[in-house]
Every structure is written in structure tokens, then in C-alpha cells.
Tab-separated table of C-alpha atoms and ligand atoms in Angstrom:
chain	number	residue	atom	x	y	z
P	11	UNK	CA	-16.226	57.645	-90.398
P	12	UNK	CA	-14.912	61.193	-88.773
P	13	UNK	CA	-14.537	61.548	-85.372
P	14	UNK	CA	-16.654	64.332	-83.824
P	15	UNK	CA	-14.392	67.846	-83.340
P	16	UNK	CA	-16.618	68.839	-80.979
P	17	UNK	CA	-19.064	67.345	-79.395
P	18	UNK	CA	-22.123	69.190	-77.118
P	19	UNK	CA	-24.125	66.644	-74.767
P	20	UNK	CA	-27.405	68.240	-73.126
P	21	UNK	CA	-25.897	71.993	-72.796
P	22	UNK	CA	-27.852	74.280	-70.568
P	23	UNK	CA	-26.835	77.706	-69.856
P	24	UNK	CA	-28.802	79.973	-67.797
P	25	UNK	CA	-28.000	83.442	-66.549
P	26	UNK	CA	-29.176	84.796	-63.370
P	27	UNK	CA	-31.311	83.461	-60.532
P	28	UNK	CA	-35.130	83.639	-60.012
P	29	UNK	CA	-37.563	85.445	-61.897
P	30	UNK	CA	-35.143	87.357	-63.721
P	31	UNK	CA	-33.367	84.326	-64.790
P	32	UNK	CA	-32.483	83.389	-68.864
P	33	UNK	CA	-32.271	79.896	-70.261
P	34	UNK	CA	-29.708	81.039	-73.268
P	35	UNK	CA	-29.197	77.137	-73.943
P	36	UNK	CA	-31.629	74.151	-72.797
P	37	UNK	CA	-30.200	70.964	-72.804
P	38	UNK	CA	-28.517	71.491	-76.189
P	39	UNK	CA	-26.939	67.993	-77.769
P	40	UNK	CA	-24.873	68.280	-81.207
P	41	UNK	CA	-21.731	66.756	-82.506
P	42	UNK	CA	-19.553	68.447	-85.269
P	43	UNK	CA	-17.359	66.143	-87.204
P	44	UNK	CA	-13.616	66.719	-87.826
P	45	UNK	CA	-13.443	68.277	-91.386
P	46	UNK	CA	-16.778	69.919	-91.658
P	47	UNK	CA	-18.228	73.756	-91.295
P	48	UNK	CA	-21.820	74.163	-89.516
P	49	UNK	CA	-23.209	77.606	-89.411
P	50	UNK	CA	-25.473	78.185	-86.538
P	51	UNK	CA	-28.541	80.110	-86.674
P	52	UNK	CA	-31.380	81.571	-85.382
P	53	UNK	CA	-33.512	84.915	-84.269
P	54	UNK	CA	-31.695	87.057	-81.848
P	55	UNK	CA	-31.510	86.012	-78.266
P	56	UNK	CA	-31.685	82.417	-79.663
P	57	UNK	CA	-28.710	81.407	-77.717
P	58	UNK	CA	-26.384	81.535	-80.878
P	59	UNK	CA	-23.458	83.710	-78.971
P	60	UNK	CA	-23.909	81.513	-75.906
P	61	UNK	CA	-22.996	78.331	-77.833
P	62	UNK	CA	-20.522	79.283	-79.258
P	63	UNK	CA	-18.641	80.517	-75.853
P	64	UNK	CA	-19.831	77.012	-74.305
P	65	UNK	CA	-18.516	75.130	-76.738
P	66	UNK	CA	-15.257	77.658	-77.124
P	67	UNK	CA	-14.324	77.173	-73.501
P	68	UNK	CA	-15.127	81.148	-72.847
P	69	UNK	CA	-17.722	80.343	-70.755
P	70	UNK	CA	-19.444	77.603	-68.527
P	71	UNK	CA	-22.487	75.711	-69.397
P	72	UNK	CA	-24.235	75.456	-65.616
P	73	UNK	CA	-25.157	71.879	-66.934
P	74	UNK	CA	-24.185	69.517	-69.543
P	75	UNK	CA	-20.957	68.580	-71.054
P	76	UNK	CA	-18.602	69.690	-73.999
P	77	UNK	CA	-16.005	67.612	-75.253
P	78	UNK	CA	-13.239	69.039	-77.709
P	79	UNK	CA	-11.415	66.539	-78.942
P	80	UNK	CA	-11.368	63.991	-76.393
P	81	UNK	CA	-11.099	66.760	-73.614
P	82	UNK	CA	-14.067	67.397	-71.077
P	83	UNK	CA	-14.505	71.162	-71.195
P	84	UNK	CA	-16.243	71.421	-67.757
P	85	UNK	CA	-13.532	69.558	-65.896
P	86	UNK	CA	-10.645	71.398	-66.429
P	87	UNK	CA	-9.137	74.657	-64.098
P	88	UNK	CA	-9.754	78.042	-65.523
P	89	UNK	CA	-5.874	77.751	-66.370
P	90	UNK	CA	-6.692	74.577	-68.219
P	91	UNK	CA	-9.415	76.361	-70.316
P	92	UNK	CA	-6.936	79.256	-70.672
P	93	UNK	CA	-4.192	77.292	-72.140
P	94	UNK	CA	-6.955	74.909	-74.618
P	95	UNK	CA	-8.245	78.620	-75.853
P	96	UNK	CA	-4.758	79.351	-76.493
P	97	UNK	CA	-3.776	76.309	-78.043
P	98	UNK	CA	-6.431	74.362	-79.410
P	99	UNK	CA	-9.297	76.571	-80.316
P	100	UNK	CA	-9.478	79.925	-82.760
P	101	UNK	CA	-11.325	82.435	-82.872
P	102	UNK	CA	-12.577	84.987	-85.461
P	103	UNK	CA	-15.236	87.917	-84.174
P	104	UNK	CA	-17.469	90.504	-86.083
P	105	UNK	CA	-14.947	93.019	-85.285
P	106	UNK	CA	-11.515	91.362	-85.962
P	107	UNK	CA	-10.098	92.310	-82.703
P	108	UNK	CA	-6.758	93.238	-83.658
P	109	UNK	CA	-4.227	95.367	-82.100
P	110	UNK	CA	-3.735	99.511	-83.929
P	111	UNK	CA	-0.304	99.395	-82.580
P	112	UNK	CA	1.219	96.294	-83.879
P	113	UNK	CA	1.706	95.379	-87.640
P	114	UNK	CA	0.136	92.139	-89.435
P	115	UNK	CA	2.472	89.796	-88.984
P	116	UNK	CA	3.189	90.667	-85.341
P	117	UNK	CA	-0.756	90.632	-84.540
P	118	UNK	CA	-0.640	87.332	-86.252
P	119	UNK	CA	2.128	85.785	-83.498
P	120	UNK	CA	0.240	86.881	-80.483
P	121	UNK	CA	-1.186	83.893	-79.976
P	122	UNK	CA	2.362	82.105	-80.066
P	123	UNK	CA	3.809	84.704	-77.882
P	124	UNK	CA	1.141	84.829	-75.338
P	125	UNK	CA	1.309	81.000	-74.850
P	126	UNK	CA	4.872	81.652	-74.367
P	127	UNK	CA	6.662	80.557	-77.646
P	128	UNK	CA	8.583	82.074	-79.954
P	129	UNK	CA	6.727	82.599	-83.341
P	130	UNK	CA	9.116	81.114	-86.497
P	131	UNK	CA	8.690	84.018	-88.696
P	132	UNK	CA	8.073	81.611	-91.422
P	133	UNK	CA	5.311	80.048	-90.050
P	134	UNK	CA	3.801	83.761	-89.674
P	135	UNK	CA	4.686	84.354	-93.548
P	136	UNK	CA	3.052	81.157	-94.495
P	137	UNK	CA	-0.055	81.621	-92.479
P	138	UNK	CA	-0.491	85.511	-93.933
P	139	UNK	CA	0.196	83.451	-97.703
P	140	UNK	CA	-2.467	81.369	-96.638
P	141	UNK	CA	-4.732	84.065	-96.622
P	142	UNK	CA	-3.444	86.122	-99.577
P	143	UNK	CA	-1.706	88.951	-97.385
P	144	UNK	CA	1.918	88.053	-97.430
P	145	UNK	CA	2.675	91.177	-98.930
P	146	UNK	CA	1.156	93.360	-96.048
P	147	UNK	CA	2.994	91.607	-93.299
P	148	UNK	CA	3.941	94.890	-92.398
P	149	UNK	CA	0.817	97.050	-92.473
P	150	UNK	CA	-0.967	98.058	-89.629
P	151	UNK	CA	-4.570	97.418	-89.254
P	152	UNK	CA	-6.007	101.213	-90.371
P	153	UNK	CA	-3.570	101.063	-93.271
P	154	UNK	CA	-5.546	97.330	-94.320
P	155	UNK	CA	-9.328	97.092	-95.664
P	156	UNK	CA	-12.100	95.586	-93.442
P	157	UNK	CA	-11.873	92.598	-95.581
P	158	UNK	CA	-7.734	92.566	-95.075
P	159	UNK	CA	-8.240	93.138	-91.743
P	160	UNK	CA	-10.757	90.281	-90.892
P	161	UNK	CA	-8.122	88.061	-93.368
P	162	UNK	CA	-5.569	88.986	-90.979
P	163	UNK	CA	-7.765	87.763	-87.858
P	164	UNK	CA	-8.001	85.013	-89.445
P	165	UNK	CA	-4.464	84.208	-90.170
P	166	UNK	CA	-4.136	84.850	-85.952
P	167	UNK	CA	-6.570	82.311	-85.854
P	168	UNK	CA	-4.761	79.678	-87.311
P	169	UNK	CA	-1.417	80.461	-86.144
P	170	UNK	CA	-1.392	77.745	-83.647
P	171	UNK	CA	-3.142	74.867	-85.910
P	172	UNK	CA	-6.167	74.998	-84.213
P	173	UNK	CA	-8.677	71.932	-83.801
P	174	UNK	CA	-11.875	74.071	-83.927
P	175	UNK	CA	-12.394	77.158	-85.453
P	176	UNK	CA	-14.912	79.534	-84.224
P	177	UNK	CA	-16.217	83.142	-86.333
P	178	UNK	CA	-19.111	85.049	-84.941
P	179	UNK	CA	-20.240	86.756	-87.996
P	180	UNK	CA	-16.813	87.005	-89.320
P	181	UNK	CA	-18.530	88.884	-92.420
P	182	UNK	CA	-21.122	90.904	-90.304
P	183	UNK	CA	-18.888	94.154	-90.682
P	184	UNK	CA	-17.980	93.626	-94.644
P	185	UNK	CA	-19.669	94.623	-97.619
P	186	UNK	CA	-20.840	91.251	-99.634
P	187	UNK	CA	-17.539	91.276	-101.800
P	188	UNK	CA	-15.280	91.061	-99.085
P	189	UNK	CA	-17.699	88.745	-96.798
P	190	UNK	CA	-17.292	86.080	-99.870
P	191	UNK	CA	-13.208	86.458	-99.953
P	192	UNK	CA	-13.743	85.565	-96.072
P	193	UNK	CA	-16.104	83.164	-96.338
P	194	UNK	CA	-14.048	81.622	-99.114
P	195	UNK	CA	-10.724	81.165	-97.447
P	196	UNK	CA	-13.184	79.366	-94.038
P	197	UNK	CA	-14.404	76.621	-96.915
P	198	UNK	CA	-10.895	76.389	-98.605
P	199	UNK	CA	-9.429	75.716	-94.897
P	200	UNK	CA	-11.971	73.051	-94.542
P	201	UNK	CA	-11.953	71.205	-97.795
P	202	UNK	CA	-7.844	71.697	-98.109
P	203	UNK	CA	-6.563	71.668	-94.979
P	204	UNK	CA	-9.490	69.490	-93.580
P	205	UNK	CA	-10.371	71.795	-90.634
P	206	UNK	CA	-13.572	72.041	-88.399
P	207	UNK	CA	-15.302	75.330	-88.983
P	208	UNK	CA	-17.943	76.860	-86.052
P	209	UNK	CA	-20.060	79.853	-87.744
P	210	UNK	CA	-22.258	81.959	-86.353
P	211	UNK	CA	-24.388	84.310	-88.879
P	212	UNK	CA	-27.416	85.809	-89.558
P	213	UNK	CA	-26.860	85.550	-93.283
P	214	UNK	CA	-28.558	82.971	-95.019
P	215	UNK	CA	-25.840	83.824	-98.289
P	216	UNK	CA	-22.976	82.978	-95.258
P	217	UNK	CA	-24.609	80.093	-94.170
P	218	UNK	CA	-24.619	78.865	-97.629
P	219	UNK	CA	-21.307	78.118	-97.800
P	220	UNK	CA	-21.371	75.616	-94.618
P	221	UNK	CA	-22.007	71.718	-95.136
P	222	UNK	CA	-24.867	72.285	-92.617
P	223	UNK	CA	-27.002	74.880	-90.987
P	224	UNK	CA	-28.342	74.285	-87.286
P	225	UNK	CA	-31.101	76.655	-86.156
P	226	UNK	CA	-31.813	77.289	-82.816
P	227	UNK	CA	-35.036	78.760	-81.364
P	228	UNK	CA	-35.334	79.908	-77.778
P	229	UNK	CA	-31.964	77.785	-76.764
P	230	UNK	CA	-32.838	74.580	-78.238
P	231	UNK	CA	-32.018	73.518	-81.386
P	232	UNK	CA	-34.762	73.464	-83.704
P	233	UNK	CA	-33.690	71.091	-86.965
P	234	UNK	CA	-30.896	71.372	-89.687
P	235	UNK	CA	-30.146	71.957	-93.323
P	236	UNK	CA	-27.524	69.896	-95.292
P	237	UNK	CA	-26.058	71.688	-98.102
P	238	UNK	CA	-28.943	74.003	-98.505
P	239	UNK	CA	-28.640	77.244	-101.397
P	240	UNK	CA	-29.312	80.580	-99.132
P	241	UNK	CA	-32.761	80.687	-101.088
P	242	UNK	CA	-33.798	77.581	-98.999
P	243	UNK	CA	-31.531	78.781	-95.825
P	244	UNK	CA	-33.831	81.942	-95.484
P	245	UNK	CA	-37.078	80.439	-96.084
P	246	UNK	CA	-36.243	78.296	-93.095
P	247	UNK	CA	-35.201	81.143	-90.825
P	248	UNK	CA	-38.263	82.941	-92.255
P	249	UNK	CA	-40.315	80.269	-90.893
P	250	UNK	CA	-38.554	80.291	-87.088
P	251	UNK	CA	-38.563	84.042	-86.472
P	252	UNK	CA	-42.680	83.319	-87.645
P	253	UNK	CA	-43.156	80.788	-84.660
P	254	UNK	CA	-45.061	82.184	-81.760
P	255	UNK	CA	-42.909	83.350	-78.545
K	27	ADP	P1	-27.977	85.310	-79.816
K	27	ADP	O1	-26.494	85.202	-80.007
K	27	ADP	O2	-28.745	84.243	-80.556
K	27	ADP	O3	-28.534	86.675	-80.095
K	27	ADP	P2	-27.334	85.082	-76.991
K	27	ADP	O4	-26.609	83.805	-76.836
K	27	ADP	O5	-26.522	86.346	-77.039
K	27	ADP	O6	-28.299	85.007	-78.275
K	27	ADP	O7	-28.384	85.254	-75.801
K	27	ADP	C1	-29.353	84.279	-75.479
K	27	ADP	C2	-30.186	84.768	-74.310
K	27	ADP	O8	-29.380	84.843	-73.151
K	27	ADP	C3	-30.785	86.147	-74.521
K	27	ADP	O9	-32.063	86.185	-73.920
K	27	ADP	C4	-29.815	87.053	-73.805
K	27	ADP	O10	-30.460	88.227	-73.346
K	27	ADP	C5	-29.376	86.173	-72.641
K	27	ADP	N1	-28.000	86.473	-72.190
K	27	ADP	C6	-26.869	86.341	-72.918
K	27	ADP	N2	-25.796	86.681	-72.184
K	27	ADP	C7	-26.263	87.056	-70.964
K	27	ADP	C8	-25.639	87.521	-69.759
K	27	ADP	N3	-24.313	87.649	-69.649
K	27	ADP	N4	-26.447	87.809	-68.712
K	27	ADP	C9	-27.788	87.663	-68.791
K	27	ADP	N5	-28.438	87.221	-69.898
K	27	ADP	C10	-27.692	86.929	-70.970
């Protein structure tokens, strides 16, 4: 049996104070197993974003705990969580987030520098291999595709051998081709390399490539798919943005 990656024990999140306040998460509780990728789903506002910071370590549940490998998120310092985003957690976003002024490979040793080590420029060659761009290591992000760009993200991602990874629609800026060279590369890292793989989407063909699709409705989680075609995937979401508010 695989231990649990990540593990989410009666989340709640809510924002503000009185009338005007949100429940983005109530009392969420899921695990996600070492070695597996779970795309998370669900009709705007359903908390989907707000998850994935809670469980990320970029932002506080105000109840509930979230365990990352053994570590209790909500006990640590703010330098604590700084240092686990650094070092144990990656991150992937909609918009790739990459510096115009530095090339590939030097975008892709932030992370390494930032925590205050010196990046091995072979480990930066092998990570761009990894995802097909070692011959751009010197390109600058406007002279790479979207797709090459998010692959580079990506890359930055994994730079420091991360225990979770987290994309919030990593394809949501790329045409469909592009989306399935990304999407491609997340499964590959999790069936070769056996990662732990975090997706948010609103793309039932994305979510198709996960072991497992959790929907959430109104910040609760609101049942699962195992290995489900995107056919099946959007009949489901179909059904949840149906339900009465
Ligand atoms: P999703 O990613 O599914 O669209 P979010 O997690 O972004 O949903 O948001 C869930 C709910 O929490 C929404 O009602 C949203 O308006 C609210 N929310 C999110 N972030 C904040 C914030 N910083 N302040 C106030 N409300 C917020």
C-alpha cells in the first residue's frame, strides 16, 4: 500500500467576516497517494483554487489540517511554509509565470538559487531533457511557444524533486495539441518517475488523463471518478453545474 502524499483532514477556508463572509472550503477531507495524479473539479467558485493553495502551503485553511508528507502544514512559521514551497512542493499555473529577462535554463534554476544553492548545470540540462527542451536552454520565453513555455515551467517545477506537484490549468492557455504534450509529460512523470500530481482543470479531456477526478460543489467535495474517459468526466460535471444553488 502507498503512503498518502498529501493528505487534507476536515479543511475549511472562509474569507471575510459576517454577512459578507465565503466558505471557499467546508470541512474538506481527502488523501492523495504517493504515485498518483487527481484532477480536481468543479463549477467556478467551487473552491477548486482555494484547495489547491491550502493544500500547497500558499495559504491557511482557518480550520482543519494538511499534512504533506508527514509535515503538519498549519504548524509551521511562515518561514517554514516558505522554505517547504521552495523545497518540497511545485508548482505549475495557467500562465507559466516565467521571467522575459532570463533564458530557459536560468528560469529553470530559480528555484535552486532562491533557496540558496547553486544549480549543477547538469541537473538543469537533464530536467529541460526531461521535458524535450534541451535544445532551447538558451531561449528566452517570447522566443519559445506557449506549449514550450508551459514545458519550461514545468521543468522549474521539478528542479528541486518535488514531493507534490501542483498545475492550475497548466493547459488552460494552450491550444488542444500543445495541452496534450503537457498533459503527457504530468502522466509520464507519474507513471516513470512515480510522482504525485495535483490538477486543477475545467477540462473534462485534461481530467482524463488523471487516475481520479474529485468534484467539488460549493466547497465540499461532491464524489469521484476512477479512470473515467472525458465522455463520462463531462457528463458528471454536466450534472453538478445542473444542481440547484
Ligand atoms: P474556483 O477555483 O473553483 O473557481 P475559488 O477557490 O477561487 O473557486 O473560490 C471559492 C470561493 O471563495 C468563491 O466564492 C470566491 O469568490 C471566494 N474567494 C476566493 N478567494 C477569495 C478571497 N481572497 N477573498 C474573498 N473571497 C474569496
Amino acid at each position: 500500500m502507498s503512503d498518502d502524499a498529501i493528505r487534507l483532514c476536515s479543511v475549511s477556508r472562509r474569507y471575510g467576516t459576517g454577512e459578507s463572509a465565503v466558505t471557499a472550503l467546508d470541512e474538506v477531507s481527502l488523501a492523495f497517494p504517493e504515485g498518483t495524479f487527481t484532477a480536481v473539479m468543479g463549477p467556478s467558485g467551487s473552491g477548486k483554487s482555494t484547495l489547491l493553495q491550502c493544500a500547497a502551503g500558499l495559504d491557511r485553511p482557518t480550520s482543519g489540517s494538511v499534512v504533506l508528507g508527514g509535515t503538519e502544514l498549519t504548524g509551521l512559521s511562515e518561514t517554514g511554509l516558505t522554505r517547504l514551497r521552495r523545497e518540497r512542493v511545485g508548482f505549475v499555473f495557467q500562465a507559466f509565470n516565467l521571467l522575459p529577462s532570463l533564458t530557459a535554463e536560468q528560469n529553470v534554476a530559480l528555484p535552486l538559487r532562491l533557496a540558496g544553492r547553486r544549480p549543477p548545470g547538469s541537473r538543469v540540462r537533464e530536467v529541460l531533457g526531461q521535458v524535450g527542451l534541451g535544445e532551447r536552454a538558451r531561449h528566452r520565453p517570447t522566443e519559445l511557444s506557449g506549449g514550450q513555455q508551459q514545458r519550461v515551467a514545468l521543468a522549474r517545477a521539478l528542479i528541486t524533486r518535488p514531493e507534490v506537484l501542483f498545475a492550475d490549468e497548466p493547459t488552460g492557455a494552450l491550444d488542444s495539441r500543445t495541452g496534450h504534450e503537457v498533459l503527457a509529460l504530468l502522466r509520464t512523470m507519474v507513471d516513470s518517475e512515480g510522482r504525485t500530481v495535483v490538477m486543477v482543470t475545467h477540462d473534462p479531456v485534461a481530467a482524463s488523463w488523471a487516475d481520479r477526478v474529485v468534484f467539488l460543489v460549493d466547497g465540499r467535495v461532491h464524489g469521484e471518478l476512477a479512470g473515467a474517459g472525458a465522455d463520462r468526466v463531462a457528463a458528471h460535471l454536466a450534472r453538478l453545474e445542473a444542481l440547484p444553488c
